[in-house]
Structure formats: structure tokens, C-alpha cells
Amino acid sequence: MKRKKKIALIFGITGQDGSYLAEFLINKNYIIHGVKRRSSSANTQRIDHLHDSINFTNKNFFIHYGDVTDSSSTINLINSIKPDEIYNLAAQSHVKVSFDIPEYTANSTALGSLRILEALRFLKLNKTKYYQASSSEMFGRQSRNKSQNENTKFHPMSIYGVSKVFSYHTTIYYREAHGIFAANGILFNHESPRRGPTFVTKKIIQALVRIKFNKQKVLTLGNLYAIRDWGHAKDYVGSMWKILQYKKPDDWVIATNHIMSVKEFVTVSAKKLGIQIKWINKGLNEVGINLSTKKKIVKVDKKYLRAGEVDFLKGDYNKAKKLLKWKPKVSIDQLINEMIDDELNLYE
Ligand code: NAP
Ligand code: F7E
């Protein structure tokens, strides 16, 4: 007998991770339903290739309007689709922006998870599995000499981080109190050519490529000394699926355990583009000079500094490695190469 195809519902399908996850699940033969927000201009560029071309309509791929700040659309979609798996990737995901729009961030990033889980409880869909996109930002302020794992105490430094802590505990509450298969993936920073342009890796690579082609003069950044554990989004979406296939719902750190500062990321990326940077001065006066042209190409502006900064993140993913058999495949070096190549393609 032919096995019935599994149905996945992805909130946040138009985002970086949503698009890679949709590709991953298509390859696993899932029927995919995705939720997109109404916007005044197109917001489906990352997924258009999956369902939409002149001669092609994917019969296993459906997009619906919805919003996790809207309970009625959330419950109606879940009720009509009755998915086997829900991936909640929807969020106001920019940490710096969460200082500017804290209430909306809490509404989408914190209460969004509550609305979905409450819908599952209310509809008695106790076979549907739920994945929560938790974040290393929940760890927030940490000491510099230790990696963070599933037992590390949270100390969030933004309303984004606080909202993710709410969703993390809400997920565990529905698991323990209502028996829902609800799991947290605590993912450290992950990037790709599809990364939004205001996140630091994409911003750096876009700017350096433009500088190389004389389309931009200077790259302006905030804290050059923040340290992150950067991986590839394509690698990380595989862990989301594995988390929901594990024999029981649990909480998992997903990371690479390799770290780099923002400043090193700039230096390494520039070098790959044939630009040698010499750093001079300190604090807000620190600048990066292009050694061959002697021109200032990197500077610091306090408008990119954060009221609450997370200085250091390094993930210990041993639990996922041992039990999920998950490990990152793409190194930071390969990630930077891929992001640079993608950007260079725009100019060639
Ligand atoms: P992203 O590119 O910003 O994507 C976020 C997605 O959520 C987009 O599809 C966005 O729609 C959607 N969204 C935002 N507000 C919504 C709302 N009110 N209702 C419905 N959808 C909404 O983020 P990402 O990098 O793919 O990350 C995916 C998830 O993982 C997020 O929850 C993020 O917080 C979390 N996370 C990310 C990282 C990382 O390093 N990337 C690490 C840990 C956790 P539009 O396209 O219309 O904006
Ligand atoms: O900043 C510093 C900034 O905005 C990284 C989200 O996906 O990962 C992401 O959050 C670091 C920070 O990512 C600029 O201060 C310096 O220390 O790329 P980012 P993030 O804040 O770490 C976590 C895990 C998530 O969950 C989030 O959803 O870089 N930085 N100068 C800068 N950052 C930005 N954006 N722009 C600058 O000019």
C-alpha cells in the first residue's frame, strides 16, 4: 500500500529558514502549506521557484494568507489543514528592531507561539507535532569562556530574546501540561545568501562587494567585537526536521561551536575579495583602511550599537550530535565563500 504523504504547515515560509525548510521537505515528499503575510510589495521571492513558473504549478505546495498576530486566521488554517507537523518560524526576527518595536515583537515572537499551541489544544489535534524556532539570543549575557548548552541559564538582553524565552517555556508547558509533541530548537546564528540584508553578515558582504565595484564607499557598522557562532541555514533546517522525528519531544541546541567576531568576519570576507584591511584607532573612531587605495572603507556609528548587547555566543551541540546524529556540514569559510559568490553573481 502507498504511504500517505505527510503534511507540514510552515509559519514564516517566506523567510530565510522557511524557504530552505520548504525545499528540504519537498525532497522528503511532504505536502507543504505555508503562511505568508499580506504586504504591499512582493514578499515571496525566496519561495517563488518552488511553486510558480509559467509551465509549473507544484500540486504539493500551497500558500495561504495569515499572520501569527491574528488568532482567527491561525486557528482556521490549522483546523482546515490538520497538519502532521507545524514549524513555527514566524517572528519579528531582528534583534535591533525589537528595541524600536517592542510591543509588536512580543505580539508576534512571543504570543505567536501561544496562539498556535492553543489552537492545537483547542482543536484536540494531539497527533500534530510542533517545532518552535527558539534562539541563542535567549542566553543573552554570558561569560566569555564557556559554551552554552541546553542547561545554560537564560539572560536575554532584548525584547526579542525575552519573547523567545516566553515561547520556549510556552512550548514546554504545552508539552508537559497538555501532552502535545512540542519541541524547541535553540538555534545559534545561521546565515546564507538568502539572509535578510540588515543582518550583519549579509550587510558586510553586500557592502564589500559594492565597494570592490565602486558602487559604495564605506561600510558602517556597530559593535565590531561581538562574537557569534555562525552556521549555514541550509544545514540548520535539517535539524528542525530531525527534532520532530525524534522519539520524544525535547529541547536542542544547534550550533557549530566555531566562533568569529564581527571584525574578523569583515577582515576575512574582504581578503577573499582581494581587499587587505588595516584597522586603526579604537571605539567609535575605529576604522578599516583599504591598504592598496589608502581609503577608509569601514567605520563605526553609534546608531548601530544596541541598548543591550550580547557580546559572546558559542553553542555546545553535543546532545544533538549524539542523539539526533546531527552535525553542521558547512564551515564558516565555505559559508562566506557561498555568500560572496552569490553577491558577485549579481555583478557578472
Ligand atoms: P526571517 O528571514 O526574518 O523570517 C521570518 C519569517 O517570519 C518571514 O517569513 C516573515 O514574513 C515571517 N513573519 C514575521 N512576522 C510575522 C507575523 N506576524 N505573522 C506571520 N509571519 C510573520 O528569519 P529567519 O532567519 O528565517 O529565522 C526563522 C525563525 O528562526 C525566526 O523565528 C527567528 O526568530 C528564528 N531564529 C533565527 C536564527 C537565525 O540566525 N537566522 C537563529 C535562531 C532563531 P515576511 O517575509 O513577510 O517578513
Ligand atoms: O547581529 C553586531 C550586532 O543582527 C550580529 C537573528 O537571526 O541571530 C540573529 O540575531 C552581531 C550583533 O544578528 C552591526 O550588534 C555590528 O552583536 O546579524 P545580527 P543577531 O542580533 O545575533 C539570532 C540567533 C536570532 O535569533 C535572530 O533572529 O553583529 N553588529 N554591527 C551588527 N549587526 C547588525 N545587524 N548591523 C550592524 O551594522
Coordinates of C-alpha atoms and ligand atoms in Angstrom, one line a residue, residues 12-17 37 43 46 67-69 89-91 93 104 108 133-135 160 164 187-190 195, ligand 1:
G12 CA 7.3 32.1 8.3
I13 CA 7.8 30.2 5.0
T14 CA 8.8 33.5 3.1
G15 CA 11.8 33.9 5.4
Q16 CA 15.4 32.6 5.1
D17 CA 14.8 29.4 7.0
R37 CA 1.6 37.9 5.5
N43 CA 7.5 39.0 -0.2
R46 CA 12.6 33.2 -1.6
D67 CA -0.5 36.2 10.5
V68 CA 0.5 34.9 13.9
T69 CA -0.8 38.0 15.5
L89 CA 9.4 30.1 12.2
A90 CA 7.3 33.3 12.1
A91 CA 8.7 36.2 14.1
S93 CA 13.4 38.3 14.0
Y104 CA 4.8 44.2 18.1
S108 CA 4.5 38.1 17.0
A133 CA 12.2 28.3 16.5
S134 CA 14.0 29.2 19.7
S135 CA 17.2 31.2 19.7
Y160 CA 13.4 39.7 21.0
K164 CA 11.8 33.9 22.6
L187 CA 19.5 27.7 17.0
F188 CA 22.6 29.8 17.0
N189 CA 23.1 32.4 14.2
H190 CA 22.8 30.9 10.8
R195 CA 19.8 36.2 4.7
Ligands
NAP1 P1 13.4 35.8 8.8 O1 14.1 35.7 7.5 O2 13.2 37.2 9.3 O3 11.9 35.2 8.5 C1 10.9 35.4 9.4 C2 9.6 34.9 8.8 O4 8.5 35.2 9.7 C3 9.3 35.6 7.5 O5 8.6 34.7 6.7 C4 8.3 36.7 7.9 O6 7.4 37.2 6.9 C5 7.5 35.9 9.0 N1 6.7 36.8 9.9 C6 7.1 37.8 10.6 N2 6.1 38.3 11.3 C7 5.1 37.5 11.1 C8 3.7 37.5 11.5 N3 3.3 38.4 12.4 N4 2.9 36.5 11.1 C9 3.3 35.6 10.2 N5 4.6 35.6 9.7 C10 5.4 36.5 10.2 O7 14.0 34.9 9.9 P2 14.9 33.5 9.7 O8 16.3 33.9 9.8 O9 14.4 32.7 8.6 O10 14.5 32.8 11.1 C11 13.4 31.9 11.2 C12 13.0 31.8 12.7 O11 14.1 31.3 13.5 C13 12.6 33.1 13.3 O12 11.6 32.8 14.3 C14 13.8 33.6 14.0 O13 13.5 34.4 15.1 C15 14.4 32.3 14.5 N6 15.8 32.2 14.6 C16 16.7 32.6 13.6 C17 18.0 32.5 13.8 C18 19.0 32.9 12.7 O14 20.2 33.0 12.9 N7 18.5 33.0 11.4 C19 18.6 31.9 14.9 C20 17.7 31.4 15.9 C21 16.3 31.6 15.8 P3 7.9 38.3 5.9 O15 8.8 37.6 4.8 O16 6.6 38.8 5.3 O17 8.7 39.3 6.6

